[in-house]
């Protein structure tokens, strides 16, 4: 048994009161594969970032499930035949735990710290918003281009 | 060869205004990137929906890899766009 995060989108054509039927149906599919739904977190109706099967909205269902790895393909096949489920994503949940152990944050001299120790040290501890960073970068690139022109000019 | 002897124009404040960038995931001690966290992921895609290069965002290599995976997953379940639609208001 393995833990998975299972997220699926239910078609907006499904009536609100029929949603439970769909979740039961999906739950049954998981049970058929020898798994079980540990937790179900319905996000409700949400706008899709792009249309799927010409739908612009869908009911998001986020479930923590346990499933036998061998049963995944079967589940996928069944979901493919399920009209109400327009998209799903199954991701290993303990993947997170795995990365957590491998990432020892501050103390350990991790790879990227070794690469740029001078930068780390010279820098004051100011917070850098990722949104602001590109501006600086572009400015720098602009000045580089300027220089290039000056170089070739005379 | 005269060109060689000519002094190259000095860098006029070449990297001016360039702030040192730091991986905000490292700073905030987030080690895995959650594909469900659209608010965070949105900061790392351009307004065309492309994943921003880490040269622009300052994300470290490790987190960039995880970030890219997270964005791709989020795209799959339509939390993020693959691209901006050409016909607006469909």
Short mmCIF file of C-alpha atoms in Angstrom, two decimals:
data_model
loop_
_atom_site.label_atom_id
_atom_site.label_comp_id
_atom_site.label_asym_id
_atom_site.label_seq_id
_atom_site.Cartn_x
_atom_site.Cartn_y
_atom_site.Cartn_z
CA UNK A 1 0.00 0.00 0.00
CA UNK A 2 1.20 3.38 -0.85
CA UNK A 3 -0.10 6.83 -0.08
CA UNK A 4 -1.18 8.98 -2.93
CA UNK A 5 -2.66 12.34 -3.40
CA UNK A 6 -5.46 11.97 -5.85
CA UNK A 7 -7.01 15.04 -7.35
CA UNK A 8 -9.75 14.92 -9.92
CA UNK A 9 -12.06 17.32 -11.62
CA UNK A 10 -15.73 16.52 -11.92
CA UNK A 11 -17.63 17.83 -14.89
CA UNK A 12 -19.66 20.99 -14.25
CA UNK A 13 -22.63 19.28 -15.86
CA UNK A 14 -22.97 17.18 -12.75
CA UNK A 15 -25.54 18.70 -10.43
CA UNK A 16 -24.38 19.78 -7.03
CA UNK A 17 -26.51 17.13 -5.32
CA UNK A 18 -25.16 14.38 -7.56
CA UNK A 19 -21.58 15.13 -6.66
CA UNK A 20 -21.68 12.69 -3.81
CA UNK A 21 -22.68 9.96 -6.19
CA UNK A 22 -19.60 10.67 -8.26
CA UNK A 23 -17.28 10.66 -5.28
CA UNK A 24 -18.81 7.37 -4.19
CA UNK A 25 -18.32 5.96 -7.63
CA UNK A 26 -14.70 7.00 -7.65
CA UNK A 27 -14.29 5.72 -4.11
CA UNK A 28 -15.65 2.38 -5.25
CA UNK A 29 -13.11 2.24 -8.06
CA UNK A 30 -10.35 2.78 -5.57
CA UNK A 31 -11.81 0.14 -3.29
CA UNK A 32 -12.00 -2.25 -6.22
CA UNK A 33 -8.30 -1.85 -6.62
CA UNK A 34 -7.82 -2.79 -3.00
CA UNK A 35 -7.30 0.78 -1.86
CA UNK A 36 -9.18 3.22 0.29
CA UNK A 37 -9.89 6.91 0.51
CA UNK A 38 -8.35 8.33 3.63
CA UNK A 39 -9.57 11.87 3.27
CA UNK A 40 -11.58 13.80 0.78
CA UNK A 41 -11.39 17.53 0.46
CA UNK A 42 -13.82 19.04 -2.04
CA UNK A 43 -12.63 22.39 -3.29
CA UNK A 44 -15.93 23.12 -4.89
CA UNK A 45 -16.66 24.61 -8.25
CA UNK A 46 -13.65 26.34 -9.66
CA UNK A 47 -12.72 27.95 -12.90
CA UNK A 48 -10.33 25.97 -15.06
CA UNK A 49 -7.21 27.66 -16.33
CA UNK A 50 -8.06 26.37 -19.78
CA UNK A 51 -11.06 24.53 -21.15
CA UNK A 52 -11.18 20.77 -20.80
CA UNK A 53 -13.73 19.07 -23.03
CA UNK A 54 -15.11 22.53 -23.66
CA UNK A 55 -15.87 23.05 -19.99
CA UNK A 56 -14.56 26.13 -18.29
CA UNK A 57 -15.36 25.09 -14.77
CA UNK A 58 -15.23 21.98 -12.71
CA UNK A 59 -15.57 20.59 -9.22
CA UNK A 60 -12.17 19.91 -7.75
CA UNK A 61 -11.82 16.94 -5.46
CA UNK A 62 -8.63 16.42 -3.55
CA UNK A 63 -8.31 13.04 -1.90
CA UNK A 64 -5.63 11.34 0.11
CA UNK A 65 -5.81 7.71 -0.79
CA UNK A 66 -4.02 4.46 -0.23
CA UNK A 67 -3.60 2.20 -3.16
CA UNK A 68 -1.61 -0.75 -4.35
CA UNK A 69 0.81 0.52 -7.00
CA UNK A 70 -0.28 -2.28 -9.30
CA UNK A 71 -3.85 -1.01 -9.25
CA UNK A 72 -3.04 2.39 -10.68
CA UNK A 73 -3.32 1.58 -14.35
CA UNK A 74 -6.65 -0.10 -13.77
CA UNK A 75 -7.92 2.92 -11.90
CA UNK A 76 -6.73 5.14 -14.71
CA UNK A 77 -8.55 3.04 -17.25
CA UNK A 78 -11.78 3.22 -15.30
CA UNK A 79 -11.49 6.94 -14.79
CA UNK A 80 -10.98 7.33 -18.49
CA UNK A 81 -14.34 5.72 -19.04
CA UNK A 82 -16.02 7.84 -16.43
CA UNK A 83 -17.73 10.70 -18.14
CA UNK A 84 -18.09 12.76 -14.99
CA UNK A 85 -14.38 12.90 -14.28
CA UNK A 86 -12.79 15.17 -16.81
CA UNK A 87 -9.24 15.18 -15.45
CA UNK A 88 -7.32 13.56 -12.67
CA UNK A 89 -3.86 13.55 -11.21
CA UNK A 90 -2.39 10.88 -9.00
CA UNK A 91 0.80 11.75 -7.19
CA UNK A 92 2.73 9.89 -4.56
CA UNK A 93 2.15 11.58 -1.25
CA UNK A 94 5.23 10.33 0.55
CA UNK A 95 7.30 11.93 -2.17
CA UNK A 96 7.14 14.93 0.08
CA UNK A 97 8.50 13.09 3.05
CA UNK A 98 11.28 11.81 0.85
CA UNK A 99 12.32 15.26 -0.21
CA UNK A 100 12.02 16.54 3.32
CA UNK A 101 14.67 14.20 4.60
CA UNK A 102 17.02 14.91 1.77
CA UNK A 103 16.68 18.66 2.26
CA UNK A 104 18.50 19.69 5.35
CA UNK A 105 17.92 23.42 5.27
CA UNK A 106 20.38 25.82 6.78
CA UNK A 107 23.24 24.09 8.49
CA UNK A 108 24.41 21.48 6.07
CA UNK A 109 26.62 22.79 3.29
CA UNK A 110 24.37 21.76 0.47
CA UNK A 111 25.43 21.83 -3.14
CA UNK A 112 24.08 25.21 -4.08
CA UNK A 113 25.64 26.87 -1.09
CA UNK A 114 29.02 25.62 -2.12
CA UNK A 115 28.61 26.98 -5.58
CA UNK A 116 28.09 30.54 -4.51
CA UNK A 117 29.46 31.14 -1.07
CA UNK A 118 30.68 34.63 -1.87
CA UNK A 119 27.28 35.71 -2.98
CA UNK A 120 25.71 34.36 0.12
CA UNK A 121 28.19 36.11 2.33
CA UNK A 122 28.38 39.45 0.60
CA UNK A 123 24.69 39.79 0.42
CA UNK A 124 22.79 41.60 3.07
CA UNK A 125 19.85 39.67 4.34
CA UNK A 126 17.29 41.70 2.47
CA UNK A 127 14.23 39.88 1.27
CA UNK A 128 14.15 39.56 -2.47
CA UNK A 129 10.76 39.26 -4.01
CA UNK A 130 10.84 37.05 -7.05
CA UNK A 131 8.64 39.50 -8.86
CA UNK A 132 11.14 42.27 -8.47
CA UNK A 133 14.13 40.28 -9.55
CA UNK A 134 13.39 40.29 -13.28
CA UNK A 135 13.42 44.07 -13.38
CA UNK A 136 16.96 44.19 -12.17
CA UNK A 137 17.94 41.51 -14.61
CA UNK A 138 16.46 43.33 -17.54
CA UNK A 139 18.12 46.53 -16.56
CA UNK A 140 21.42 44.73 -16.43
CA UNK A 141 20.88 43.19 -19.81
CA UNK A 142 20.01 46.54 -21.30
CA UNK A 143 23.22 48.07 -20.11
CA UNK A 144 25.15 45.17 -21.56
CA UNK A 145 23.63 45.75 -24.94
CA UNK A 146 24.45 49.41 -24.74
CA UNK A 147 28.03 48.61 -24.10
CA UNK A 148 28.18 46.33 -27.04
CA UNK A 149 27.11 49.10 -29.33
CA UNK A 150 29.69 51.45 -27.92
CA UNK A 151 32.28 48.81 -28.51
CA UNK A 152 31.55 48.41 -32.16
CA UNK A 153 30.85 52.07 -32.87
CA UNK A 154 34.18 53.69 -33.76
CA UNK B 1 45.35 45.12 -34.48
CA UNK B 2 44.81 48.66 -33.49
CA UNK B 3 41.58 47.52 -32.03
CA UNK B 4 43.42 45.35 -29.58
CA UNK B 5 45.40 48.20 -28.18
CA UNK B 6 42.42 50.42 -27.87
CA UNK B 7 41.17 50.39 -24.39
CA UNK B 8 37.84 48.70 -24.05
CA UNK B 9 35.24 51.04 -22.71
CA UNK B 10 34.92 50.57 -19.02
CA UNK B 11 31.84 48.93 -17.72
CA UNK B 12 29.72 51.80 -16.63
CA UNK B 13 28.12 50.38 -13.56
CA UNK B 14 27.46 47.18 -15.44
CA UNK B 15 25.37 45.42 -12.89
CA UNK B 16 23.89 48.52 -11.44
CA UNK B 17 20.58 48.10 -9.70
CA UNK B 18 20.97 44.38 -9.83
CA UNK B 19 20.02 43.11 -6.46
CA UNK B 20 21.46 39.91 -5.27
CA UNK B 21 18.83 37.28 -5.59
CA UNK B 22 18.02 34.57 -3.19
CA UNK B 23 16.01 31.48 -3.56
CA UNK B 24 12.82 32.35 -1.74
CA UNK B 25 12.11 28.67 -1.18
CA UNK B 26 15.38 28.27 0.68
CA UNK B 27 14.79 31.47 2.60
CA UNK B 28 11.35 30.36 3.67
CA UNK B 29 12.50 26.79 4.21
CA UNK B 30 9.96 25.28 1.89
CA UNK B 31 11.54 22.14 0.59
CA UNK B 32 8.81 20.76 -1.59
CA UNK B 33 6.82 22.81 -4.02
CA UNK B 34 3.12 22.15 -3.70
CA UNK B 35 1.42 22.04 -7.07
CA UNK B 36 -1.85 23.06 -5.42
CA UNK B 37 -0.46 26.35 -4.19
CA UNK B 38 -1.37 28.46 -7.16
CA UNK B 39 -0.51 31.72 -5.43
CA UNK B 40 3.14 30.75 -5.12
CA UNK B 41 3.40 29.07 -8.49
CA UNK B 42 1.97 32.10 -10.25
CA UNK B 43 4.95 34.15 -9.17
CA UNK B 44 7.15 31.86 -11.21
CA UNK B 45 5.35 31.92 -14.50
CA UNK B 46 5.45 34.77 -16.95
CA UNK B 47 2.29 36.44 -18.07
CA UNK B 48 2.40 34.19 -21.08
CA UNK B 49 2.29 31.23 -18.78
CA UNK B 50 5.88 30.16 -19.26
CA UNK B 51 8.06 29.04 -16.42
CA UNK B 52 10.39 31.88 -15.55
CA UNK B 53 14.09 31.10 -15.78
CA UNK B 54 15.83 31.00 -12.47
CA UNK B 55 18.23 33.60 -13.72
CA UNK B 56 15.32 35.95 -13.36
CA UNK B 57 13.84 34.68 -10.16
CA UNK B 58 16.92 33.68 -8.23
CA UNK B 59 15.56 30.26 -7.38
CA UNK B 60 18.25 27.71 -6.65
CA UNK B 61 18.70 24.76 -8.96
CA UNK B 62 17.13 22.25 -6.64
CA UNK B 63 14.03 24.30 -6.09
CA UNK B 64 13.79 25.22 -9.73
CA UNK B 65 13.52 21.53 -10.57
CA UNK B 66 10.79 21.03 -8.02
CA UNK B 67 9.09 24.22 -9.03
CA UNK B 68 9.05 23.16 -12.66
CA UNK B 69 7.51 19.84 -11.73
CA UNK B 70 4.93 21.58 -9.57
CA UNK B 71 3.98 23.98 -12.31
CA UNK B 72 3.62 21.15 -14.79
CA UNK B 73 1.37 19.26 -12.44
CA UNK B 74 -0.69 22.33 -11.77
CA UNK B 75 -1.08 22.80 -15.48
CA UNK B 76 -2.29 19.28 -15.92
CA UNK B 77 -5.17 19.77 -13.54
CA UNK B 78 -5.95 23.17 -15.01
CA UNK B 79 -4.88 25.21 -12.03
CA UNK B 80 -2.42 27.02 -14.25
CA UNK B 81 -2.59 27.69 -17.97
CA UNK B 82 -0.27 26.08 -20.47
CA UNK B 83 -0.56 29.21 -22.53
CA UNK B 84 -2.64 32.32 -22.74
CA UNK B 85 -5.64 31.95 -24.97
CA UNK B 86 -5.55 33.80 -28.22
CA UNK B 87 -9.21 34.58 -28.28
CA UNK B 88 -10.06 36.37 -25.04
CA UNK B 89 -13.44 36.02 -23.45
CA UNK B 90 -14.34 32.63 -24.79
#
